[in-house]
């Protein structure tokens, strides 16, 4: 399957980011990968991605990037990480602050690229969450709360896409999707899922949860 799409991977310097970028490029997509370090972006550039120094958690950086890029078909924020353990008493403020950038990236990217995604004939916004939101544990309460907040924000994005289409008496062409990892995030599972974001039309895909695996 060939994907003739422009896809922004925001905060893509992880192993999962590189795998997703490679899979998309191999499928024919143009990939723009962002990160805060030229050195950490090198592998993505070598894989064929266009790289941009930009902080995915910064609204100003993401708005500037959206303005520079213009037409974009999909945005996937990949800022993540896990902190936890120690039961409820071990859910420290420091860990909470360390996990907060993942939610900040979801907010900054969805807001900055909202118009571009809705303008695309097949726009997509997808986040990576976790099945822990369905059964939070005391030792991972900070992490589960952050993922749940990110999911709630993404569902609001989905509602916004649907409302904009209804208000314009137009066909829904944009979809916001939650990709839930089981246990640790597997790079190959994420890669398959991002390439498959165009296997369904927006009406079927918008406001859905896809479990990776």
N, CA, C and O of each residue as an XYZ file, in Angstrom:
852
protein
N       0.847     -1.188      0.000
C       0.000      0.000      0.000
C       0.882      1.237      0.000
O       1.830      1.327      0.780
N       0.574      2.186     -0.869
C       1.329      3.428     -0.940
C       0.554      4.544     -0.259
O      -0.620      4.770     -0.549
N       1.230      5.239      0.655
C       0.608      6.343      1.387
C       1.230      7.639      0.903
O       2.352      7.973      1.284
N       0.516      8.363      0.076
C       1.010      9.636     -0.436
C       0.555     10.749      0.503
O      -0.303     11.562      0.160
N       1.153     10.767      1.703
C       0.733     11.675      2.757
C       1.931     12.346      3.403
O       3.041     11.814      3.385
N       1.694     13.519      3.973
C       2.715     14.208      4.757
C       2.379     14.013      6.224
O       1.315     14.425      6.685
N       3.293     13.380      6.959
C       3.049     12.984      8.340
C       4.088     13.628      9.247
O       5.289     13.523      9.000
N       3.624     14.289     10.288
C       4.508     14.874     11.292
C       4.579     13.931     12.488
O       3.560     13.617     13.103
N       5.790     13.485     12.809
C       6.034     12.724     14.032
C       6.707     13.675     15.008
O       7.874     14.026     14.832
N       5.985     14.089     16.025
C       6.470     15.110     16.948
C       7.098     14.469     18.177
O       6.448     13.710     18.896
N       8.366     14.782     18.410
C       9.085     14.128     19.496
C       9.426     12.702     19.121
O       9.093     11.758     19.837
N      10.103     12.555     17.973
C      10.236     11.239     17.337
C      11.597     10.583     17.533
O      11.937      9.662     16.790
N      12.379     11.023     18.501
C      13.766     10.543     18.597
C      13.922      9.235     19.365
O      15.047      8.824     19.646
N      12.826      8.578     19.707
C      12.895      7.277     20.375
C      13.023      6.156     19.346
O      12.926      6.385     18.140
N      13.239      4.953     19.842
C      13.265      3.776     18.961
C      11.933      3.616     18.235
O      11.899      3.293     17.047
N      10.840      3.846     18.955
C       9.516      3.732     18.345
C       9.326      4.787     17.268
O       8.721      4.516     16.231
N       9.838      5.989     17.509
C       9.738      7.051     16.521
C      10.472      6.714     15.241
O       9.961      6.942     14.145
N      11.667      6.173     15.380
C      12.446      5.780     14.206
C      11.742      4.662     13.440
O      11.706      4.682     12.210
N      11.186      3.695     14.154
C      10.486      2.589     13.494
C       9.251      3.089     12.749
O       8.989      2.674     11.620
N       8.498      3.981     13.385
C       7.299      4.526     12.732
C       7.680      5.331     11.504
O       7.040      5.219     10.458
N       8.721      6.142     11.628
C       9.174      6.952     10.492
C       9.605      6.064      9.332
O       9.249      6.325      8.183
N      10.364      5.025      9.626
C      10.845      4.122      8.583
C       9.689      3.423      7.875
O       9.679      3.306      6.650
N       8.712      2.958      8.660
C       7.563      2.268      8.066
C       6.762      3.205      7.174
O       6.334      2.813      6.089
N       6.559      4.425      7.617
C       5.811      5.392      6.817
C       6.558      5.745      5.535
O       5.964      5.806      4.459
N       7.859      5.976      5.657
C       8.670      6.309      4.470
C       8.653      5.153      3.478
O       8.527      5.364      2.272
N       8.780      3.942      3.986
C       8.745      2.761      3.116
C       7.403      2.620      2.410
O       7.318      2.016      1.341
N       6.347      3.180      3.014
C       5.010      3.113      2.428
C       4.710      4.286      1.511
O       3.611      4.384      0.964
N       5.685      5.181      1.339
C       5.518      6.282      0.392
C       5.196      7.620      1.001
O       4.985      8.591      0.275
N       5.152      7.700      2.336
C       4.809      8.964      2.986
C       6.023      9.884      3.087
O       7.167      9.433      3.134
N       5.745     11.161      3.119
C       6.756     12.158      3.469
C       6.668     12.361      4.973
O       5.604     12.695      5.494
N       7.759     12.166      5.664
C       7.763     12.240      7.119
C       8.589     13.431      7.587
O       9.734     13.616      7.172
N       7.988     14.230      8.455
C       8.710     15.303      9.138
C       8.837     14.884     10.585
O       7.831     14.725     11.278
N      10.057     14.703     11.049
C      10.322     14.253     12.417
C      10.894     15.404     13.225
O      11.832     16.068     12.782
N      10.343     15.645     14.396
C      10.835     16.726     15.237
C      11.544     16.192     16.471
O      11.278     15.088     16.946
N      12.443     17.005     16.965
C      13.166     16.708     18.194
C      13.893     17.959     18.646
O      13.897     18.973     17.949
N      14.499     17.883     19.802
C      15.174     19.055     20.353
C      16.680     19.013     20.150
O      17.387     19.925     20.578
N      17.183     17.954     19.494
C      18.619     17.782     19.336
C      18.960     17.306     17.931
O      18.409     16.312     17.459
N      19.858     18.007     17.268
C      20.321     17.584     15.941
C      20.939     16.192     16.015
O      20.735     15.364     15.127
N      21.688     15.945     17.069
C      22.353     14.654     17.211
C      21.345     13.516     17.292
O      21.518     12.486     16.641
N      20.303     13.695     18.079
C      19.313     12.638     18.241
C      18.421     12.487     17.015
O      17.801     11.440     16.827
N      18.351     13.512     16.186
C      17.562     13.435     14.954
C      18.327     12.791     13.801
O      17.745     12.507     12.754
N      19.610     12.563     13.985
C      20.452     12.077     12.883
C      19.942     10.761     12.298
O      19.902     10.603     11.078
N      19.559      9.829     13.143
C      19.091      8.525     12.644
C      17.824      8.675     11.812
O      17.643      7.962     10.825
N      16.959      9.582     12.194
C      15.734      9.825     11.430
C      16.049     10.457     10.090
O      15.440     10.121      9.075
N      16.999     11.369     10.090
C      17.418     11.999      8.838
C      18.043     10.948      7.914
O      17.781     10.946      6.711
N      18.860     10.065      8.469
C      19.481      9.002      7.674
C      18.438      8.051      7.097
O      18.648      7.464      6.035
N      17.316      7.899      7.794
C      16.241      7.007      7.324
C      15.401      7.637      6.220
O      14.584      6.964      5.591
N      15.606      8.935      5.985
C      14.883      9.604      4.911
C      13.862     10.613      5.360
O      13.144     11.176      4.533
N      13.777     10.858      6.663
C      12.819     11.839      7.168
C      13.377     13.252      7.041
O      14.587     13.465      7.116
N      12.492     14.196      6.850
C      12.854     15.605      6.990
C      12.854     15.905      8.483
O      11.873     15.618      9.168
N      13.925     16.471      8.993
C      14.001     16.712     10.431
C      13.907     18.195     10.753
O      14.385     19.044     10.001
N      13.285     18.487     11.880
C      13.072     19.855     12.324
C      13.373     19.949     13.818
O      12.858     19.168     14.618
N      14.218     20.920     14.179
C      14.454     21.196     15.594
C      13.243     21.948     16.131
O      13.008     23.102     15.772
N      12.485     21.292     16.987
C      11.280     21.899     17.559
C      10.863     21.071     18.765
O      10.979     19.846     18.764
N      10.379     21.752     19.787
C       9.933     21.105     21.011
C       8.452     20.763     20.877
O       7.609     21.654     20.773
N       8.141     19.471     20.879
C       6.758     19.032     20.683
C       5.837     19.469     21.815
O       4.617     19.481     21.646
N       6.397     19.825     22.957
C       5.567     20.252     24.084
C       5.292     21.749     24.073
O       4.525     22.251     24.895
N       5.917     22.459     23.142
C       5.799     23.918     23.082
C       4.766     24.337     22.046
O       4.904     24.024     20.863
N       3.739     25.039     22.487
C       2.734     25.520     21.546
C       3.359     26.469     20.535
O       3.028     26.417     19.351
N       4.251     27.328     20.985
C       4.889     28.284     20.075
C       5.708     27.566     19.013
O       5.652     27.930     17.838
N       6.476     26.542     19.414
C       7.280     25.787     18.450
C       6.395     25.060     17.451
O       6.680     25.059     16.253
N       5.331     24.447     17.930
C       4.456     23.682     17.044
C       3.664     24.601     16.114
O       3.433     24.258     14.955
N       3.254     25.746     16.606
C       2.562     26.696     15.738
C       3.489     27.219     14.649
O       3.074     27.374     13.501
N       4.735     27.490     15.002
C       5.705     27.954     14.010
C       5.965     26.868     12.969
O       6.079     27.159     11.779
N       6.058     25.624     13.417
C       6.283     24.518     12.490
C       5.083     24.346     11.560
O       5.257     24.154     10.357
N       3.880     24.412     12.101
C       2.679     24.279     11.279
C       2.632     25.357     10.212
O       2.249     25.093      9.072
N       3.014     26.556     10.574
C       3.019     27.655      9.608
C       4.049     27.426      8.511
O       3.795     27.717      7.343
N       5.224     26.900      8.893
C       6.273     26.638      7.894
C       5.888     25.517      6.942
O       6.161     25.594      5.744
N       5.260     24.487      7.466
C       4.977     23.298      6.659
C       3.771     23.474      5.745
O       3.762     22.960      4.626
N       2.775     24.182      6.201
C       1.573     24.336      5.382
C       0.735     23.065      5.378
O       0.208     22.667      6.417
N       0.610     22.430      4.228
C      -0.254     21.255      4.105
C       0.345     20.053      4.844
O       1.494     19.676      4.618
N      -0.453     19.471      5.720
C      -0.062     18.295      6.497
C      -1.270     17.373      6.576
O      -2.402     17.833      6.729
N      -1.024     16.066      6.470
C      -2.131     15.107      6.502
C      -2.289     14.401      7.842
O      -3.381     13.941      8.176
N      -1.217     14.313      8.606
C      -1.311     13.593      9.878
C      -0.265     14.103     10.854
O       0.822     14.532     10.467
N      -0.625     14.045     12.133
C       0.291     14.402     13.207
C       0.190     13.346     14.298
O      -0.904     12.980     14.730
N       1.348     12.862     14.735
C       1.396     11.851     15.792
C       2.426     12.296     16.827
O       3.627     12.211     16.569
N       1.982     12.766     17.991
C       2.939     13.111     19.047
C       3.451     11.844     19.725
O       2.668     10.968     20.092
N       4.772     11.753     19.888
C       5.387     10.543     20.421
C       6.182     10.797     21.695
O       6.980      9.954     22.105
N       5.974     11.936     22.319
C       6.629     12.209     23.600
C       6.049     11.250     24.636
O       4.830     11.139     24.761
N       6.912     10.559     25.378
C       6.407      9.578     26.343
C       7.422      9.259     27.416
O       8.322     10.046     27.707
N       7.256      8.091     27.993
C       8.110      7.663     29.094
C       7.259      7.161     30.239
O       6.058      7.423     30.298
N       7.895      6.431     31.155
C       7.165      5.857     32.298
C       7.907      6.159     33.575
O       9.128      6.022     33.644
N       7.167      6.570     34.585
C       7.710      6.747     35.935
C       6.677      6.190     36.897
O       5.488      6.466     36.738
N       7.092      5.418     37.888
C       6.110      4.897     38.831
C       6.705      3.932     39.823
O       7.922      3.846     39.989
N       5.815      3.202     40.481
C       6.211      2.273     41.526
C       6.006      2.880     42.906
O       5.766      4.078     43.050
N       6.106      2.022     43.916
C       6.022      2.498     45.289
C       4.624      2.702     45.813
O       4.439      3.373     46.828
N       3.625      2.136     45.143
C       2.263      2.313     45.601
C       1.817      3.761     45.492
O       2.485      4.579     44.860
N       0.690      4.073     46.107
C       0.167      5.425     46.017
C       1.098      6.432     46.685
O       1.248      7.560     46.216
N       1.720      6.013     47.783
C       2.642      6.913     48.479
C       3.856      7.247     47.620
O       4.506      8.270     47.831
N       4.158      6.394     46.660
C       5.317      6.612     45.803
C       5.037      7.453     44.577
O       5.930      7.649     43.753
N       3.804      7.961     44.430
C       3.454      8.791     43.273
C       3.889     10.235     43.541
O       3.093     11.073     43.965
N       5.140     10.493     43.288
C       5.733     11.770     43.675
C       5.379     12.891     42.712
O       5.012     12.653     41.562
N       5.496     14.110     43.203
C       5.297     15.273     42.344
C       6.360     15.322     41.252
O       6.088     15.757     40.133
N       7.562     14.880     41.576
C       8.640     14.875     40.587
C       8.309     13.943     39.422
O       8.536     14.283     38.262
N       7.774     12.771     39.740
C       7.371     11.843     38.680
C       6.226     12.418     37.855
O       6.205     12.281     36.631
N       5.282     13.057     38.522
C       4.156     13.664     37.808
C       4.655     14.721     36.827
O       4.206     14.773     35.682
N       5.574     15.551     37.273
C       6.127     16.595     36.409
C       6.894     15.986     35.242
O       6.879     16.526     34.136
N       7.565     14.861     35.487
C       8.321     14.203     34.421
C       7.408     13.601     33.365
O       7.792     13.488     32.201
N       6.203     13.215     33.761
C       5.247     12.616     32.828
C       4.412     13.660     32.090
O       3.837     13.372     31.040
N       4.347     14.856     32.635
C       3.492     15.905     32.075
C       3.791     16.257     30.611
O       2.854     16.558     29.872
N       5.064     16.232     30.156
C       5.315     16.587     28.753
C       4.536     15.772     27.726
O       4.244     16.274     26.640
N       4.197     14.535     28.046
C       3.424     13.731     27.091
C       2.073     14.369     26.818
O       1.641     14.449     25.668
N       1.404     14.825     27.873
C       0.119     15.509     27.711
C       0.312     16.867     27.048
O      -0.497     17.273     26.214
N       1.371     17.562     27.412
C       1.640     18.865     26.798
C       1.834     18.732     25.298
O       1.402     19.597     24.536
N       2.484     17.654     24.866
C       2.705     17.440     23.434
C       1.396     17.161     22.703
O       1.193     17.638     21.586
N       0.514     16.396     23.323
C      -0.796     16.128     22.718
C      -1.561     17.435     22.531
O      -2.159     17.664     21.480
N      -1.540     18.280     23.541
C      -2.254     19.552     23.463
C      -1.634     20.480     22.413
O      -2.342     21.061     21.590
N      -0.320     20.610     22.453
C       0.348     21.565     21.555
C       0.213     21.164     20.096
O      -0.046     22.010     19.240
N       0.385     19.883     19.808
C       0.323     19.445     18.407
C      -1.092     19.490     17.854
O      -1.300     19.926     16.721
N      -2.066     19.046     18.637
C      -3.446     19.025     18.136
C      -3.954     20.432     17.878
O      -4.658     20.670     16.897
N      -3.603     21.361     18.749
C      -4.049     22.746     18.562
C      -3.367     23.387     17.358
O      -4.011     24.065     16.558
N      -2.073     23.168     17.237
C      -1.299     23.854     16.195
C      -1.644     23.369     14.794
O      -1.640     24.152     13.844
N      -1.945     22.073     14.663
C      -2.181     21.491     13.338
C      -3.660     21.223     13.069
O      -3.998     20.533     12.107
N      -4.537     21.758     13.903
C      -5.968     21.500     13.746
C      -6.473     21.897     12.365
O      -7.153     21.110     11.706
N      -6.152     23.093     11.925
C      -6.654     23.566     10.630
C      -6.095     22.735      9.485
O      -6.819     22.409      8.544
N      -4.817     22.392      9.556
C      -4.194     21.614      8.480
C      -4.800     20.223      8.374
O      -5.060     19.739      7.273
N      -5.025     19.580      9.514
C      -5.589     18.233      9.484
C      -7.024     18.256      8.950
O      -7.419     17.379      8.183
N      -7.797     19.261      9.359
C      -9.176     19.346      8.862
C      -9.224     19.711      7.378
O     -10.192     19.388      6.691
N      -8.185     20.382      6.884
C      -8.143     20.752      5.466
C      -7.734     19.596      4.567
O      -8.030     19.600      3.373
N      -7.055     18.605      5.138
C      -6.628     17.446      4.353
C      -7.833     16.623      3.911
O      -8.871     16.633      4.573
N      -7.698     15.915      2.797
C      -8.798     15.050      2.372
C      -8.828     13.739      3.155
O      -9.754     12.944      3.001
N      -7.815     13.514      3.995
C      -7.793     12.335      4.865
C      -6.876     12.624      6.043
O      -5.847     11.971      6.216
N      -7.258     13.610      6.851
C      -6.429     14.027      7.976
C      -6.497     13.043      9.131
O      -7.537     12.436      9.386
N      -5.376     12.893      9.826
C      -5.325     11.978     10.958
C      -4.536     12.603     12.111
O      -3.498     13.229     11.897
N      -5.037     12.427     13.327
C      -4.311     12.769     14.543
C      -4.365     11.537     15.430
O      -5.449     11.035     15.728
N      -3.209     11.044     15.854
C      -3.181      9.818     16.653
C      -2.223      9.978     17.819
O      -1.151     10.567     17.682
N      -2.621      9.449     18.966
C      -1.743      9.451     20.132
C      -1.461      8.015     20.556
O      -2.195      7.087     20.218
N      -0.383      7.865     21.302
C      -0.042      6.565     21.875
C      -0.415      6.583     23.353
O       0.119      7.378     24.127
N      -1.331      5.706     23.736
C      -1.745      5.580     25.119
C      -1.376      4.189     25.626
O      -0.491      3.536     25.073
N      -2.039      3.748     26.654
C      -1.732      2.453     27.260
C      -3.001      1.830     27.817
O      -3.920      2.536     28.233
N      -3.044      0.519     27.821
C      -4.199     -0.182     28.389
C      -4.288     -0.007     29.905
O      -5.269     -0.436     30.511
N      -3.288      0.610     30.528
C      -3.380      0.852     31.973
C      -4.550      1.779     32.299
O      -5.034      1.776     33.431
N      -5.016      2.575     31.330
C      -6.142      3.478     31.621
C      -7.409      2.703     31.937
O      -8.310      3.241     32.580
N      -7.502      1.449     31.500
C      -8.697      0.651     31.755
C      -8.661     -0.020     33.122
O      -9.693     -0.445     33.640
N      -7.452     -0.113     33.711
C      -7.327     -0.699     35.054
C      -6.112     -0.092     35.753
O      -5.071     -0.737     35.873
N      -6.250      1.143     36.209
C      -5.126      1.824     36.850
C      -4.724      1.142     38.158
O      -5.566      0.667     38.920
N      -3.416      1.109     38.390
C      -2.881      0.556     39.623
C      -2.286      1.670     40.466
O      -1.857      2.697     39.940
N      -2.261      1.464     41.773
C      -1.758      2.497     42.677
C      -0.325      2.884     42.336
O       0.031      4.061     42.391
N       0.493      1.905     41.986
C       1.896      2.185     41.690
C       2.120      2.899     40.378
O       3.228      3.360     40.102
N       1.087      2.997     39.568
C       1.204      3.701     38.295
C       0.148      4.774     38.144
O      -0.239      5.111     37.025
N      -0.331      5.323     39.271
C      -1.435      6.282     39.230
C      -1.076      7.538     38.455
O      -1.893      8.042     37.684
N       0.137      8.053     38.649
C       0.562      9.233     37.895
C       0.514      8.964     36.390
O      -0.017      9.760     35.617
N       1.075      7.836     36.000
C       1.167      7.480     34.581
C      -0.230      7.266     33.992
O      -0.536      7.773     32.912
N      -1.067      6.521     34.698
C      -2.418      6.253     34.198
C      -3.226      7.535     34.088
O      -3.982      7.715     33.134
N      -3.069      8.429     35.062
C      -3.802      9.691     35.023
C      -3.388     10.528     33.819
O      -4.233     11.157     33.182
N      -2.093     10.541     33.503
C      -1.619     11.318     32.363
C      -2.131     10.735     31.048
O      -2.527     11.467     30.142
N      -2.115      9.416     30.963
C      -2.620      8.777     29.746
C      -4.128      9.005     29.601
O      -4.617      9.248     28.497
N      -4.861      8.926     30.712
C      -6.301      9.152     30.657
C      -6.612     10.578     30.225
O      -7.548     10.812     29.459
N      -5.829     11.526     30.717
C      -6.027     12.916     30.308
C      -5.740     13.099     28.823
O      -6.455     13.826     28.134
N      -4.704     12.445     28.334
C      -4.371     12.528     26.910
C      -5.478     11.919     26.059
O      -5.803     12.437     24.991
N      -6.053     10.822     26.533
C      -7.158     10.205     25.798
C      -8.375     11.121     25.787
O      -9.030     11.268     24.755
N      -8.682     11.735     26.921
C      -9.827     12.639     26.981
C      -9.639     13.807     26.022
O     -10.582     14.214     25.344
N      -8.420     14.350     25.963
C      -8.134     15.459     25.049
C      -8.325     15.002     23.601
O      -8.899     15.727     22.788
N      -7.851     13.820     23.288
C      -7.946     13.321     21.916
C      -9.394     13.058     21.518
O      -9.769     13.279     20.366
N     -10.199     12.594     22.446
C     -11.617     12.411     22.145
C     -12.298     13.759     21.897
O     -13.215     13.863     21.082
N     -11.837     14.784     22.609
C     -12.366     16.133     22.357
C     -11.947     16.619     20.967
O     -12.724     17.278     20.277
N     -10.721     16.291     20.562
C     -10.268     16.611     19.207
C     -11.182     15.937     18.185
O     -11.590     16.555     17.201
N     -11.498     14.673     18.426
C     -12.378     13.927     17.515
C     -13.743     14.593     17.414
O     -14.301     14.717     16.324
N     -14.279     15.020     18.553
C     -15.573     15.699     18.529
C     -15.489     17.006     17.755
O     -16.423     17.384     17.047
N     -14.360     17.692     17.898
C     -14.164     18.932     17.158
C     -14.140     18.714     15.655
O     -14.711     19.498     14.897
N     -13.480     17.650     15.228
C     -13.468     17.333     13.798
C     -14.885     17.068     13.291
O     -15.290     17.569     12.242
N     -15.630     16.265     14.061
C     -16.989     15.908     13.635
C     -17.898     17.140     13.603
O     -18.689     17.308     12.676
N     -17.782     17.990     14.608
C     -18.618     19.191     14.665
C     -18.299     20.142     13.515
O     -19.204     20.710     12.905
N     -16.999     20.315     13.219
C     -16.611     21.205     12.123
C     -17.191     20.718     10.804
O     -17.647     21.519      9.988
N     -17.174     19.403     10.595
C     -17.737     18.853      9.358
C     -19.252     19.070      9.309
O     -19.793     19.450      8.271
N     -19.935     18.829     10.433
C     -21.389     19.032     10.462
C     -21.741     20.494     10.220
O     -22.650     20.801      9.448
N     -21.024     21.383     10.874
C     -21.324     22.811     10.738
C     -21.145     23.299      9.308
O     -21.825     24.222      8.860
N     -20.207     22.655      8.593
C     -19.952     23.035      7.208
C     -20.780     22.220      6.220
O     -20.644     22.373      5.006
N     -21.646     21.346      6.756
C     -22.432     20.430      5.906
C     -21.514     19.685      4.943
O     -21.818     19.527      3.760
N     -20.375     19.230      5.487
C     -19.362     18.559      4.674
C     -19.134     17.143      5.189
O     -19.480     16.817      6.324
N     -18.551     16.319      4.345
C     -18.181     14.964      4.736
C     -17.042     15.020      5.754
O     -16.128     15.833      5.619
N     -17.096     14.161      6.765
C     -16.017     14.074      7.732
C     -14.792     13.463      7.070
O     -14.859     12.351      6.547
N     -13.675     14.180      7.088
C     -12.449     13.698      6.451
C     -11.288     13.566      7.427
O     -10.245     13.011      7.081
N     -11.463     14.074      8.643
C     -10.402     14.018      9.650
C     -10.798     13.072     10.770
O     -11.969     12.984     11.138
N      -9.813     12.366     11.310
C     -10.085     11.417     12.383
C      -9.014     11.527     13.461
O      -7.824     11.633     13.162
N      -9.446     11.502     14.706
C      -8.539     11.447     15.853
C      -8.651     10.054     16.465
O      -9.753      9.562     16.708
N      -7.512      9.429     16.712
C      -7.461      8.015     17.077
C      -6.553      7.823     18.288
O      -5.533      8.499     18.427
N      -6.933      6.900     19.156
C      -6.112      6.520     20.308
C      -5.516      5.142     20.039
O      -6.245      4.184     19.785
N      -4.196      5.048     20.096
C      -3.494      3.774     19.939
C      -3.028      3.325     21.322
O      -2.151      3.951     21.916
N      -3.610      2.251     21.832
C      -3.273      1.782     23.178
C      -2.292      0.621     23.132
O      -2.558     -0.414     22.521
N      -1.161      0.810     23.786
C      -0.158     -0.252     23.885
C      -0.488     -1.156     25.066
O      -0.971     -0.699     26.102
N      -0.220     -2.433     24.893
C      -0.368     -3.392     25.982
C       1.006     -3.616     26.586
O       1.922     -4.078     25.906
N       1.151     -3.289     27.869
C       2.477     -3.389     28.473
C       3.371     -2.317     27.879
O       2.923     -1.191     27.663
N       4.616     -2.644     27.612
C       5.527     -1.693     26.990
C       5.210     -1.494     25.518
O       4.700     -2.397     24.855
N       5.514     -0.319     25.020
C       5.254     -0.019     23.617
C       6.199     -0.804     22.726
O       7.418     -0.731     22.880
N       5.628     -1.557     21.791
C       6.412     -2.317     20.826
C       6.502     -1.528     19.523
O       5.487     -1.174     18.923
N       7.743     -1.258     19.096
C       7.949     -0.403     17.933
C       7.296     -0.969     16.676
O       6.748     -0.216     15.870
N       7.349     -2.291     16.503
C       6.778     -2.868     15.285
C       5.259     -2.752     15.273
O       4.659     -2.529     14.221
N       4.638     -2.901     16.435
C       3.179     -2.773     16.513
C       2.749     -1.345     16.218
O       1.761     -1.122     15.519
N       3.491     -0.376     16.749
C       3.179      1.022     16.456
C       3.347      1.309     14.974
O       2.522      2.001     14.378
N       4.401      0.789     14.377
C       4.654      1.021     12.960
C       3.511      0.527     12.094
O       3.066      1.223     11.181
N       3.041     -0.668     12.381
C       1.912     -1.214     11.613
C       0.671     -0.352     11.781
O      -0.064     -0.114     10.823
N       0.441      0.113     12.999
C      -0.767      0.888     13.279
C      -0.756      2.242     12.582
O      -1.789      2.676     12.071
N       0.386      2.917     12.551
C       0.404      4.243     11.920
C       0.255      4.127     10.406
O      -0.374      4.979      9.778
N       0.823      3.089      9.821
C       0.656      2.891      8.380
C      -0.803      2.562      8.050
O      -1.296      2.907      6.977
N      -1.480      1.897      8.974
C      -2.869      1.475      8.744
C      -3.893      2.568      9.040
O      -5.095      2.325      8.933
N      -3.446      3.753      9.406
C      -4.398      4.822      9.740
C      -5.266      5.237      8.558
O      -6.301      5.877      8.738
N      -4.843      4.871      7.347
C      -5.634      5.214      6.158
C      -6.360      4.004      5.579
O      -6.877      4.064      4.463
N      -6.401      2.904      6.334
C      -7.129      1.725      5.862
C      -8.643      1.908      5.986
O      -9.408      1.246      5.283
N      -9.075      2.799      6.872
C     -10.495      3.086      7.049
C     -10.747      4.555      6.773
O      -9.850      5.388      6.900
N     -11.983      4.864      6.393
C     -12.300      6.275      6.189
C     -12.509      6.950      7.536
O     -12.629      6.283      8.564
N     -12.553      8.266      7.524
C     -12.611      9.040      8.763
C     -13.868      8.756      9.565
O     -13.824      8.752     10.795
N     -14.982      8.520      8.895
C     -16.242      8.274      9.611
C     -16.113      7.048     10.501
O     -16.578      7.054     11.641
N     -15.483      5.993      9.985
C     -15.320      4.768     10.752
C     -14.219      4.886     11.802
O     -14.272      4.225     12.839
N     -13.230      5.722     11.536
C     -12.034      5.774     12.373
C     -12.095      6.799     13.483
O     -11.482      6.605     14.533
N     -12.822      7.891     13.278
C     -12.799      8.998     14.235
C     -13.322      8.563     15.603
O     -14.338      7.876     15.703
N     -12.604      8.978     16.662
C     -12.979      8.703     18.053
C     -12.997      7.205     18.349
O     -13.906      6.701     19.008
N     -11.983      6.508     17.852
C     -11.866      5.085     18.134
C     -10.586      4.799     18.911
O      -9.652      5.600     18.928
N     -10.573      3.631     19.554
C      -9.394      3.145     20.268
C      -8.908      1.872     19.581
O      -9.678      0.934     19.376
N      -7.638      1.848     19.232
C      -7.048      0.674     18.611
C      -5.991      0.118     19.552
O      -5.057      0.824     19.931
N      -6.139     -1.149     19.929
C      -5.169     -1.775     20.822
C      -4.032     -2.350     19.990
O      -4.262     -3.140     19.074
N      -2.818     -1.957     20.308
C      -1.653     -2.413     19.569
C      -1.248     -3.810     20.006
O      -1.328     -4.164     21.183
N      -0.811     -4.593     19.030
C      -0.375     -5.934     19.378
C      -0.772     -6.917     18.293
O      -0.488     -8.110     18.407
